[in-house]
Coordinates of C-alpha atoms in Angstrom, one line a residue:
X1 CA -9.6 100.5 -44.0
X2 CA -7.9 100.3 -40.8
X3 CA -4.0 99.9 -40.2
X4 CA -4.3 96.0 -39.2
X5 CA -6.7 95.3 -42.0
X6 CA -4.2 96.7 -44.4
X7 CA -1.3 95.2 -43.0
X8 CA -3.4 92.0 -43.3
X9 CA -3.7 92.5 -47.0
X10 CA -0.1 93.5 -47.6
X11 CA 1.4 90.1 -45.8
X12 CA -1.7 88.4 -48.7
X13 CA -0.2 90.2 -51.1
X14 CA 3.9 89.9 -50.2
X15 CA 3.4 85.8 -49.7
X16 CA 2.5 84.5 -53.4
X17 CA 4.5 81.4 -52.8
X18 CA 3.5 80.3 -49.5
X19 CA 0.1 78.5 -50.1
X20 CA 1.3 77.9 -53.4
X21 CA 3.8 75.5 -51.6
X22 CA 1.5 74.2 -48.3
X23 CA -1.2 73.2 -51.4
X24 CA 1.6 70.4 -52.3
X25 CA 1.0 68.6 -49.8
X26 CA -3.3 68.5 -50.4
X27 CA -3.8 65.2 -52.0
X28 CA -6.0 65.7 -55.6
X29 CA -8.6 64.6 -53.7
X30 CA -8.9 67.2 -51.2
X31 CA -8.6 69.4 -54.4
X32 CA -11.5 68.6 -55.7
X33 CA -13.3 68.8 -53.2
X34 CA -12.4 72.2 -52.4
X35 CA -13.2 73.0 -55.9
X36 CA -15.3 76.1 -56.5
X37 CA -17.5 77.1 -59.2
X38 CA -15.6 79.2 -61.9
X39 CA -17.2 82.4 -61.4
X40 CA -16.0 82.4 -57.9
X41 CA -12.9 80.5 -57.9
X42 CA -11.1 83.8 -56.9
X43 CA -13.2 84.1 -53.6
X44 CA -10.4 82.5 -51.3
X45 CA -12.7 80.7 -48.5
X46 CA -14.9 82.0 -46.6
X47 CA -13.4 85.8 -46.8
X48 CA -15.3 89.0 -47.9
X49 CA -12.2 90.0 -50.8
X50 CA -11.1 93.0 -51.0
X51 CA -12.6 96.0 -52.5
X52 CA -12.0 97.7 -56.0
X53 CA -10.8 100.9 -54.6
X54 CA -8.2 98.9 -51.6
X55 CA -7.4 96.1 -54.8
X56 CA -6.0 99.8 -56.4
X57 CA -4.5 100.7 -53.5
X58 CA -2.4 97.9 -52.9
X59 CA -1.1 97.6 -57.1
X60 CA -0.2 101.2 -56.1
X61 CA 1.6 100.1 -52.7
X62 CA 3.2 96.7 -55.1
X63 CA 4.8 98.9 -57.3
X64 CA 6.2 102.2 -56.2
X65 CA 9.2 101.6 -54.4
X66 CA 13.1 102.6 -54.3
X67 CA 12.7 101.9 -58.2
X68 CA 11.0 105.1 -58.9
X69 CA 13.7 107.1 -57.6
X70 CA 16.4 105.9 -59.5
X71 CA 14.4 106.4 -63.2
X72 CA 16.0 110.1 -63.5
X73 CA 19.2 108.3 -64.1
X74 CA 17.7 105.9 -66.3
X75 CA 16.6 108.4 -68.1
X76 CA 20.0 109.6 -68.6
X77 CA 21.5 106.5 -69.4
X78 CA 19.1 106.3 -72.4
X79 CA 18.4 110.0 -73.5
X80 CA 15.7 112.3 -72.9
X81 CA 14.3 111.3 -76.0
X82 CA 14.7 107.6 -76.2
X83 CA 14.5 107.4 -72.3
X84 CA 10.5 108.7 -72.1
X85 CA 9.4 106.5 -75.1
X86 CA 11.1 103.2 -74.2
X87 CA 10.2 103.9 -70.6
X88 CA 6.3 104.0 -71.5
X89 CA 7.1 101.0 -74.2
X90 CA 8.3 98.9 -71.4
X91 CA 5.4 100.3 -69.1
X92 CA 2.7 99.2 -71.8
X93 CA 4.1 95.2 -72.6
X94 CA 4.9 94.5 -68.7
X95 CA 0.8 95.7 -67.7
X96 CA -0.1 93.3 -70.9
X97 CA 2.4 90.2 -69.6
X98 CA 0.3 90.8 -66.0
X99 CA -2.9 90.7 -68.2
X100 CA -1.9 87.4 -69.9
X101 CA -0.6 85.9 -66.3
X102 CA -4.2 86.9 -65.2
X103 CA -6.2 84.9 -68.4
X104 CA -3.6 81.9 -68.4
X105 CA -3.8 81.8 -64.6
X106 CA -8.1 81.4 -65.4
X107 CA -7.9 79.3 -67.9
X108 CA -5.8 76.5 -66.0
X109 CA -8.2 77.2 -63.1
X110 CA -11.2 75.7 -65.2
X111 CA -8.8 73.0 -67.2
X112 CA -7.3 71.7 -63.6
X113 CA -10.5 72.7 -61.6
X114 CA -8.4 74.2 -58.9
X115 CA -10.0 77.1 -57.0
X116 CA -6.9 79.3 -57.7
X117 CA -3.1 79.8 -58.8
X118 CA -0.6 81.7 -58.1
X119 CA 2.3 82.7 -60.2
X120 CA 4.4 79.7 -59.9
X121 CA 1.3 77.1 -60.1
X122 CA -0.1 79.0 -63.2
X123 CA 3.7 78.6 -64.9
X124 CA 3.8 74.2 -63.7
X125 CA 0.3 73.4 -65.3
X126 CA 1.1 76.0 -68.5
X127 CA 3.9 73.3 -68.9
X128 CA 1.9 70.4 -67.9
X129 CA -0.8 71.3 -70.4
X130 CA 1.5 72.6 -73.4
X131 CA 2.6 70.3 -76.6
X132 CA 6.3 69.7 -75.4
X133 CA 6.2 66.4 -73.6
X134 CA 9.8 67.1 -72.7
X135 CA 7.7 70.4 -70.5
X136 CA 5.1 68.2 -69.5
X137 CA 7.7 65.2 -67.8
X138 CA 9.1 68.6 -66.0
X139 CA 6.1 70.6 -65.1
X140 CA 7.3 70.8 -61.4
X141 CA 10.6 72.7 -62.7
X142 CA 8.4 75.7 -63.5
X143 CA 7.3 76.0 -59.9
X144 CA 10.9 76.0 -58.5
X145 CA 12.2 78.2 -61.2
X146 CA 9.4 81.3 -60.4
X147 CA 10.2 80.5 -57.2
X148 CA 14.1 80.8 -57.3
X149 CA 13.4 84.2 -59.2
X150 CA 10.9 85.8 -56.4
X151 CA 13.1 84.5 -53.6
X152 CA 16.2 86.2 -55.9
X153 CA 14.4 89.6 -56.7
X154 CA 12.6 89.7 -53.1
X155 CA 16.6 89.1 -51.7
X156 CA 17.5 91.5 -54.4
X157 CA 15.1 94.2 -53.4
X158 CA 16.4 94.4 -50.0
X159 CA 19.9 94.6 -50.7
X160 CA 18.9 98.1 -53.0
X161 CA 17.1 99.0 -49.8
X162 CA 20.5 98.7 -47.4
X163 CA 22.4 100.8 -50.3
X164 CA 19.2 103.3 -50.3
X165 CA 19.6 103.4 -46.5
X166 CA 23.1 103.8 -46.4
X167 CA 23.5 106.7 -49.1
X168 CA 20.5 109.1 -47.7
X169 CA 21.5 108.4 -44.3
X170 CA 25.0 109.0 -44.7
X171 CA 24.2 112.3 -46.5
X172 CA 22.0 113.4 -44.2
X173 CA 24.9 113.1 -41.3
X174 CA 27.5 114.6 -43.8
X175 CA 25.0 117.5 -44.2
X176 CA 24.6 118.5 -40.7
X177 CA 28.4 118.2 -39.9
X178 CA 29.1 120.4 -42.8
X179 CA 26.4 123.0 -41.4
X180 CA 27.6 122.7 -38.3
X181 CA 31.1 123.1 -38.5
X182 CA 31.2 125.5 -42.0
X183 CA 30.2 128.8 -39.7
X184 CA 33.6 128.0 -37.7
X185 CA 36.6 129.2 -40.3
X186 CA 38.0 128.0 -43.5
X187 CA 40.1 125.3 -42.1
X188 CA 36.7 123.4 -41.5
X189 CA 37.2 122.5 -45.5
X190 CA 39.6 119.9 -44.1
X191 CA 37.6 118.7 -41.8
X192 CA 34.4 118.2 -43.7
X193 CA 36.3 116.2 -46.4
X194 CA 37.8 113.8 -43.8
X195 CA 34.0 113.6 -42.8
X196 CA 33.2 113.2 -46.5
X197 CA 35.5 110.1 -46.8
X198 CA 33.8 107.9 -44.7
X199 CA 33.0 104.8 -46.3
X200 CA 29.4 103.7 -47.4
X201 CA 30.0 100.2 -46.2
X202 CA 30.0 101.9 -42.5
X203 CA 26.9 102.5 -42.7
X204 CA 25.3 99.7 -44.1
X205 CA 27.0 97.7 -40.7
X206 CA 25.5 99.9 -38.6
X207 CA 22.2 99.5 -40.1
X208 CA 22.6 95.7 -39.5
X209 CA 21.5 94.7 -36.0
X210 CA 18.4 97.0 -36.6
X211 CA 17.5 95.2 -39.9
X212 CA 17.7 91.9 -37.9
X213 CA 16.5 93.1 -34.8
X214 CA 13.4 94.0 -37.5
X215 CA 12.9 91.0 -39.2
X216 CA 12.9 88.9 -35.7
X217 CA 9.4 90.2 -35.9
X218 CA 7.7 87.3 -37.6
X219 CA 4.1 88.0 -37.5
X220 CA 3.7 91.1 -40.0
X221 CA 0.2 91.9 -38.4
X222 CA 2.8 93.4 -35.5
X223 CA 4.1 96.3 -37.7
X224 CA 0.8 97.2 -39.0
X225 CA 1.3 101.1 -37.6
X226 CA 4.5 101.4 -39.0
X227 CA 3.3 100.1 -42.0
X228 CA 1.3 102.8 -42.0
X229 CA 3.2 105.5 -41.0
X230 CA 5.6 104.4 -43.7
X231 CA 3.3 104.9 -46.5
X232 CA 2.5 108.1 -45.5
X233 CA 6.3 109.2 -44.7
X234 CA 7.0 107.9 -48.8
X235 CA 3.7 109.7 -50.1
X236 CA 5.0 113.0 -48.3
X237 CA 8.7 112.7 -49.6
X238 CA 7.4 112.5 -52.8
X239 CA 5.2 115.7 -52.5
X240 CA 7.9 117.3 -51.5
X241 CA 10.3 116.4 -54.0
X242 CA 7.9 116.7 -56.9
X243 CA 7.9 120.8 -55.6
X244 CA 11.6 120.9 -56.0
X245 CA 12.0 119.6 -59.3
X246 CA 9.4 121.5 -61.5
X247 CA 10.7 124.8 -60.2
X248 CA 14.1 124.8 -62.3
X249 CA 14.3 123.4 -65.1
X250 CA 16.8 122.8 -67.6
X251 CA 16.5 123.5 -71.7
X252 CA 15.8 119.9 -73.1
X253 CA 17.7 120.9 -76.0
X254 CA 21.1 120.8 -73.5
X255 CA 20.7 117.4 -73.0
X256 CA 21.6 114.4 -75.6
X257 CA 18.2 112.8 -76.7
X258 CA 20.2 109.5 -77.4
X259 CA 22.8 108.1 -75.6
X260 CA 25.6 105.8 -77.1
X261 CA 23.8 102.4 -76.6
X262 CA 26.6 100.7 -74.3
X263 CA 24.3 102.5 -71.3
X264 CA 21.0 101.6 -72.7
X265 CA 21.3 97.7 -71.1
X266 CA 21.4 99.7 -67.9
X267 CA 18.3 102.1 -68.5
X268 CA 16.5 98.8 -69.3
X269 CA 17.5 97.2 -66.3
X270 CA 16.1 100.2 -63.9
X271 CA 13.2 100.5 -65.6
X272 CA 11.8 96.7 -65.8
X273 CA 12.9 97.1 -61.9
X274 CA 10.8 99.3 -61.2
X275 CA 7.6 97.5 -62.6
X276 CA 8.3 95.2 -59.8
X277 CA 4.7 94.3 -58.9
X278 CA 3.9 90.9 -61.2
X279 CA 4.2 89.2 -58.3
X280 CA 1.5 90.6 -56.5
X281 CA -1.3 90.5 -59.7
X282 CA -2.7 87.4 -58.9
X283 CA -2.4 87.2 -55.5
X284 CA -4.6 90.3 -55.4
X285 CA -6.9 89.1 -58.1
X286 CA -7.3 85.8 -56.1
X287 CA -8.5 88.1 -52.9
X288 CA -10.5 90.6 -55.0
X289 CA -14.5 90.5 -54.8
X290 CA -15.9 90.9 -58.2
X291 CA -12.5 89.8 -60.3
X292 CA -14.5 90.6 -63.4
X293 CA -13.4 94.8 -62.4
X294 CA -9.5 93.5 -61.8
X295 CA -8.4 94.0 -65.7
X296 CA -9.8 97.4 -64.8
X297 CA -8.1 97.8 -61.5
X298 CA -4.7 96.8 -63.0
X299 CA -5.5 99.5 -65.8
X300 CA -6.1 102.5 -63.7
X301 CA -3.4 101.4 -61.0
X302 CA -0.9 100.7 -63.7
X303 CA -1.4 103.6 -65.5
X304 CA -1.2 106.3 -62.7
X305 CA 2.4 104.4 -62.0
X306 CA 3.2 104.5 -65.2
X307 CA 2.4 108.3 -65.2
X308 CA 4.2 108.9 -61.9
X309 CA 7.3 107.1 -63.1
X310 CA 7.5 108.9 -66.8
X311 CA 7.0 112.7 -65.0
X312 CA 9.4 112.1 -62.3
X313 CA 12.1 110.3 -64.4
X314 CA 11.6 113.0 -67.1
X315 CA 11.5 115.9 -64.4
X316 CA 13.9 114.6 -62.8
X317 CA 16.5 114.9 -65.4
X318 CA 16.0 117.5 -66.4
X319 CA 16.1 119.3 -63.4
X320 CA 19.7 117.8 -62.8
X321 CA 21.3 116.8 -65.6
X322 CA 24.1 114.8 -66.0
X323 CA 24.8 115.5 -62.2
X324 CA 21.7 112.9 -61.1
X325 CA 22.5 110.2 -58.3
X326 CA 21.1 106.2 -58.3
X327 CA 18.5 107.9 -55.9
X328 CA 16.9 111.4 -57.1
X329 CA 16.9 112.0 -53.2
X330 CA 21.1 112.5 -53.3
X331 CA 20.6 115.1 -55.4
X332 CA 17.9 117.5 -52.8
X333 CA 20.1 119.9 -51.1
X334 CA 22.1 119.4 -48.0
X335 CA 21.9 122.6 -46.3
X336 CA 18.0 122.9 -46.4
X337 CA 16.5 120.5 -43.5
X338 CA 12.9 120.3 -45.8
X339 CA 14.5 118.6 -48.1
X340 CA 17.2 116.7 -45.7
X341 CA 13.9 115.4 -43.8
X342 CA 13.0 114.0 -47.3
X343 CA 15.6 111.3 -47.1
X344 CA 14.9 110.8 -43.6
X345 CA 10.8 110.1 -44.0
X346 CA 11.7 108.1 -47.1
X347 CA 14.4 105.8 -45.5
X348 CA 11.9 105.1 -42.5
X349 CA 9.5 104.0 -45.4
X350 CA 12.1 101.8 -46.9
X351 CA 13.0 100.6 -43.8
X352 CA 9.7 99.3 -42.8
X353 CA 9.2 98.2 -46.0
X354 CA 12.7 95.9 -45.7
X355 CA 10.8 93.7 -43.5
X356 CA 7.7 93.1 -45.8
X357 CA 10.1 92.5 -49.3
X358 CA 12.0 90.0 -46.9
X359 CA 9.1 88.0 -45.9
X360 CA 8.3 86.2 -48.9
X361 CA 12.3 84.2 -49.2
X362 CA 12.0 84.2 -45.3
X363 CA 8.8 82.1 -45.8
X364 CA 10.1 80.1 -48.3
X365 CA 13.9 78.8 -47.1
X366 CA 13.7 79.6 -43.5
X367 CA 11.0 76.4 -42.7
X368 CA 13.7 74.4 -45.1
X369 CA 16.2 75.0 -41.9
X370 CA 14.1 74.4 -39.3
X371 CA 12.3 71.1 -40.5
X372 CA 15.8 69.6 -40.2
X373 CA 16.8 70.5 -35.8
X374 CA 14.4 69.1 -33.2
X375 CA 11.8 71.0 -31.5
X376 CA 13.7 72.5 -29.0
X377 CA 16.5 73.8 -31.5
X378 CA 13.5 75.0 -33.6
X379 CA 13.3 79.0 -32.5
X380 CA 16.9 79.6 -32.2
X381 CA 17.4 78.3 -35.5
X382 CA 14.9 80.0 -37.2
X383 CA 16.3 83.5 -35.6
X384 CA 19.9 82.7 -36.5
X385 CA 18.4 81.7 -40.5
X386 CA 17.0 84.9 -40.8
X387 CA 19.9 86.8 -39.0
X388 CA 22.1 84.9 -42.0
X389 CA 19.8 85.9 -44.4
X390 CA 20.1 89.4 -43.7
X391 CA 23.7 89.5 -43.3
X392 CA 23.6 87.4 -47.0
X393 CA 21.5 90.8 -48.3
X394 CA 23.7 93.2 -46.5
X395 CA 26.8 91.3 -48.0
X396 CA 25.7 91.9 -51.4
X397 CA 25.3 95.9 -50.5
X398 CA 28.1 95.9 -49.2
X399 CA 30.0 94.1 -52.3
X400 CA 27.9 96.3 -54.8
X401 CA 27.9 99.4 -52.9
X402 CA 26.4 101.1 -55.9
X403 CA 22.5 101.6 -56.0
X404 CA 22.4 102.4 -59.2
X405 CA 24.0 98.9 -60.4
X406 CA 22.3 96.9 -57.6
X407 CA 18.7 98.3 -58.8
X408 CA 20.2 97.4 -62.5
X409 CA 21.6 93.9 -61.8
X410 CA 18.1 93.1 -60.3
X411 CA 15.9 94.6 -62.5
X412 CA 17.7 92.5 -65.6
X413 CA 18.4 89.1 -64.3
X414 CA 15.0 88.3 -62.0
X415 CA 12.4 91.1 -63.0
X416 CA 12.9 90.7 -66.6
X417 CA 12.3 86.8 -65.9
X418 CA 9.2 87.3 -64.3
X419 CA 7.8 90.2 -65.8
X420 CA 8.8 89.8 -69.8
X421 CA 9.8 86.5 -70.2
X422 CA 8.1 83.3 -68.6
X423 CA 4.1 85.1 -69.0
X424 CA 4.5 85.5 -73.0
X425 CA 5.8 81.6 -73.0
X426 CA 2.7 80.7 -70.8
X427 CA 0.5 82.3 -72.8
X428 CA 1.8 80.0 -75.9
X429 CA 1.8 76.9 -74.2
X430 CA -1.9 77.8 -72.1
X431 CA -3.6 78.2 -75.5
X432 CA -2.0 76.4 -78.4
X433 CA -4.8 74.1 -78.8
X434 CA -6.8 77.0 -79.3
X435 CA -5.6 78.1 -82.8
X436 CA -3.8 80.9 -81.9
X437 CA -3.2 83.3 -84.3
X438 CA 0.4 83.9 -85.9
X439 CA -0.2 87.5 -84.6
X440 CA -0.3 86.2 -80.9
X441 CA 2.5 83.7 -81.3
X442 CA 4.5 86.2 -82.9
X443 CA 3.8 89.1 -80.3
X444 CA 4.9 86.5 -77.7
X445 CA 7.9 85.7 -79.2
X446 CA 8.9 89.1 -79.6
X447 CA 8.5 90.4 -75.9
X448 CA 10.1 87.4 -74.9
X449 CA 13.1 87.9 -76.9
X450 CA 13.4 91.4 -75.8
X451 CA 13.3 90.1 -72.3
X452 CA 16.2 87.5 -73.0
X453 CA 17.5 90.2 -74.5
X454 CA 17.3 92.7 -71.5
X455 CA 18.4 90.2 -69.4
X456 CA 21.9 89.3 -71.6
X457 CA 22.7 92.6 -72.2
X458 CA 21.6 94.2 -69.2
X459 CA 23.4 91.4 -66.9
X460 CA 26.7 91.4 -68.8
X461 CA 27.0 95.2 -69.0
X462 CA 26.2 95.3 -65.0
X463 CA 28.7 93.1 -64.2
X464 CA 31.6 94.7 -66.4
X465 CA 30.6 98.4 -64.5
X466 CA 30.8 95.8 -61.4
X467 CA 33.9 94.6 -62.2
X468 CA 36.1 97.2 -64.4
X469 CA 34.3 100.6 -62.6
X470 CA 37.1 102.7 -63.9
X471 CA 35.4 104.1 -66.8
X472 CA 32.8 105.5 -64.4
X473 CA 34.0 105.7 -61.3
X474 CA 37.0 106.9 -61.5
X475 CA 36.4 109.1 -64.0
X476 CA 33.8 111.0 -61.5
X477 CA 36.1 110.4 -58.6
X478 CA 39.0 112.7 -60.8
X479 CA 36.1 115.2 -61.9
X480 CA 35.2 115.7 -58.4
X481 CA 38.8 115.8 -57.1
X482 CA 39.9 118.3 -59.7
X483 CA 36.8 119.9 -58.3
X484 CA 38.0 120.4 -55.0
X485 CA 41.3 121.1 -55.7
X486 CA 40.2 124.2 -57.7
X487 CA 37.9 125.1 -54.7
X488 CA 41.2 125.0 -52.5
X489 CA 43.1 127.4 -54.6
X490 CA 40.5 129.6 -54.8
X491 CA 40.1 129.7 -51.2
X492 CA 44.0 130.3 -50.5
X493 CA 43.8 133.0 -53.6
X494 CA 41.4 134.8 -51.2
X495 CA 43.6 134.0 -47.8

């Protein structure tokens, strides 16, 4: 598959909502006549689909992302015990919630005779169809509200990419200072810490104009080689830090296998954030060519993610300990440029990938602006929107300047939503005229309760290490000064 052909799938995949939304305005009759026959109501026009191996491929691309690298400290907020076992329990229910999206989502096909539906569509008619005729007078709400959660964790996703940014980058320019000044004399201990001290937010506003500069680029098609070049920067970065992780690695005796459970709202939070890719199911079932392989596709894909995310998380922490960073990356070292070039491929990935994650809320609110200034207003509007939206994205880094609790704060209040919550209730309301077994109706409550749960929890214990960060923070910020200060003395000790 060529690099445009890809990046032609990838803008498929990141825009769920948009012909969700231009198919409101199709009048039912139109519908129907567009209808298709159900064992081809997934072949979208008049287009070939997309193979079974590129259908992988992109479930692959959907869900390995910044997430991945913050699951060694997930991992340590949960135990290297508990963290493994709840990280593959979490891994199995969200790849069943994208299997019942899947079955609702053809079910309400053949009940609506619509050719195909996307996430928020499949939640409206779920409501439209189900036994509450409070749900069914407010079908349309379901559509807004997935949409309000994409738009929130697409927004959300991008403000963990400027923190990602910021931190690597910033370490990366610490690092070569440090190298290049340590060879001069001591005094250069000074130095480097005045170095040390500048602020993250710095470089998050530098990264600004680039990001918009970036996102001026409204036709996707356009970034097609970086696209690519991006994917193959993130594939080698994670080569590369798989090598250094399995060479040294700590006893897991030394390491608590639970951890006290005020942390575990914030190991939930990471790791439903990093299944990030429910958005994208449909979407790339409604592109594949034999959708009868797709449970299969979502299998294999899902497990080798699932694999990749429980080595590295487990690895991961052990290999560092209680020293790990919000990004395993923060932990390679600074004086080796291998593994400083690490950061650097893998923040040109992210990078890339800013503009892709921002597309979908672009899509959505930007033609909300326009549609309201006159033809001639209509460009310069639409560049000032998404300059505004950026800045709103950067704003929130900048606020939040922790990835860690930005990944969290996601992960618990808008992919818990969509990945735990709303698919269990649609399954209910899909098939409750189908007798559905108390096993089924119980299952469903329970993994939706544990995703109201998640997102309580995981939201209210965010916001308090938001808010009151002296119980972590600071308590680092004194280790690590006490740190220094003993590193002083010994240096004057040997004056």
């Amino acid at each position: 598959m060529d690099g445009a052909g890809g990046e032609e799938l990838d803008m498929e995949v990141m825009k769920p909502l948009i012909d969700e939304q231009n198919s409101d305005a199709i009048s039912d009759e139109e519908h129907e006549n567009n209808f298709l026959p159900v064992e081809k109501h997934y072949q979208l026009d008049n287009e070939e689909g997309i193979t079974f191996i590129q259908t992988l491929t992109h479930l692959l691309k959907g869900n390995i992302g910044t997430g991945l690298l913050g699951l060694p400290l997930a991992i340590k907020n949960a135990g290297i015990v508990i963290g493994p076992i709840s990280l593959v329990f979490i891994g199995v229910i969200s790849v069943h919630c994208m299997h019942i999206l899947v079955r609702c989502s053809h079910c309400l096909c053949q009940r609506m005779k619509k050719s195909s539906l996307g996430y928020s569509d499949t939640v409206s008619y779920a409501m439209e169809v189900g036994p509450l005729t409070a749900l069914q007078k407010r079908a349309s709400w379901g559509r807004y509200i997935v949409d309000f959660f994409l738009v929130i964790t697409q927004l959300g996703f991008c403000s963990v990419y400027v923190v990602f940014l910021a931190e690597n980058v910033k370490q990366v320019h610490e690092g070569f200072l440090e190298n290049k000044t340590t060879p001069i004399n001591v005094s250069a201990t000074s130095s480097s810490s005045e170095k040390r001290s500048t602020d993250l937010r710095i470089y998050m506003l530098c990264f600004l104009p680039f990001m918009i500069l970036l996102v001026f680029i409204r036709d996707l098609k356009s970034l097609s080689f970086l696209s690519l070049l991006a994917n193959l920067s993130m594939a080698v970065s994670l080569v590369i830090i798989y090598q250094y992780i399995v060479r040294d690695i700590v006893d897991p005796r030394k390491l608590p296998p639970v951890v006290g459970w005020k942390k575990y709202p914030l190991f939930f939070g990471t790791a439903i954030f990093a299944f990030e890719g429910i958005g994208v199911v449909l979407p790339l079932e409604n592109r594949m060519k034999d959708t009868t392989r797709f449970p299969l596709a979502l299998n294999i894909g899902m497990g080798i993610v699932m694999t990749l995310y429980i080595s590295l998380a487990t690895l991961g922490y052990l290999r560092f300990g209680d020293e790990i960073k919000g990004s395993i990356t923060l932990n390679l070292p600074q004086d080796i440029w291998l593994y400083q070039s690490v950061k650097i491929l893998y923040s040109f990935g992210i990078f890339v990938t800013y503009s892709i994650q921002y597309y979908v809320p672009a899509e959505i609110l930007i033609p909300a602006v326009t549609s309201k200034v006159g033809q001639k207003w209509k460009l310069l509007s639409e560049l000032v929107a998404r300059a505004l939206l950026v800045c709103s994205t950067c704003a929130v880094a900048v606020l939040i300047p922790r990835l860690d609790l930005v990944i969290s704060f996601v992960g618990a209040v808008s992919s818990s939503t969509l990945a735990l919550i709303l698919p269990p209730l649609v399954e209910i309301l899909t098939f409750y005229k189908e007798n559905l077994s108390l096993w089924t109706v119980f299952k469903d409550i329970f993994i939706a309760v544990i995703g109201v749960v998640g997102f309580l929890t995981g939201t209210y214990v965010t916001v308090e290490e938001i808010i009151y960060p002296a119980s972590t923070v600071l308590a680092n910020a004194t280790e690590s000064i006490s740190a220094d200060l003993n590193a002083t003395n010994l240096v004057d000790g040997l004056k």
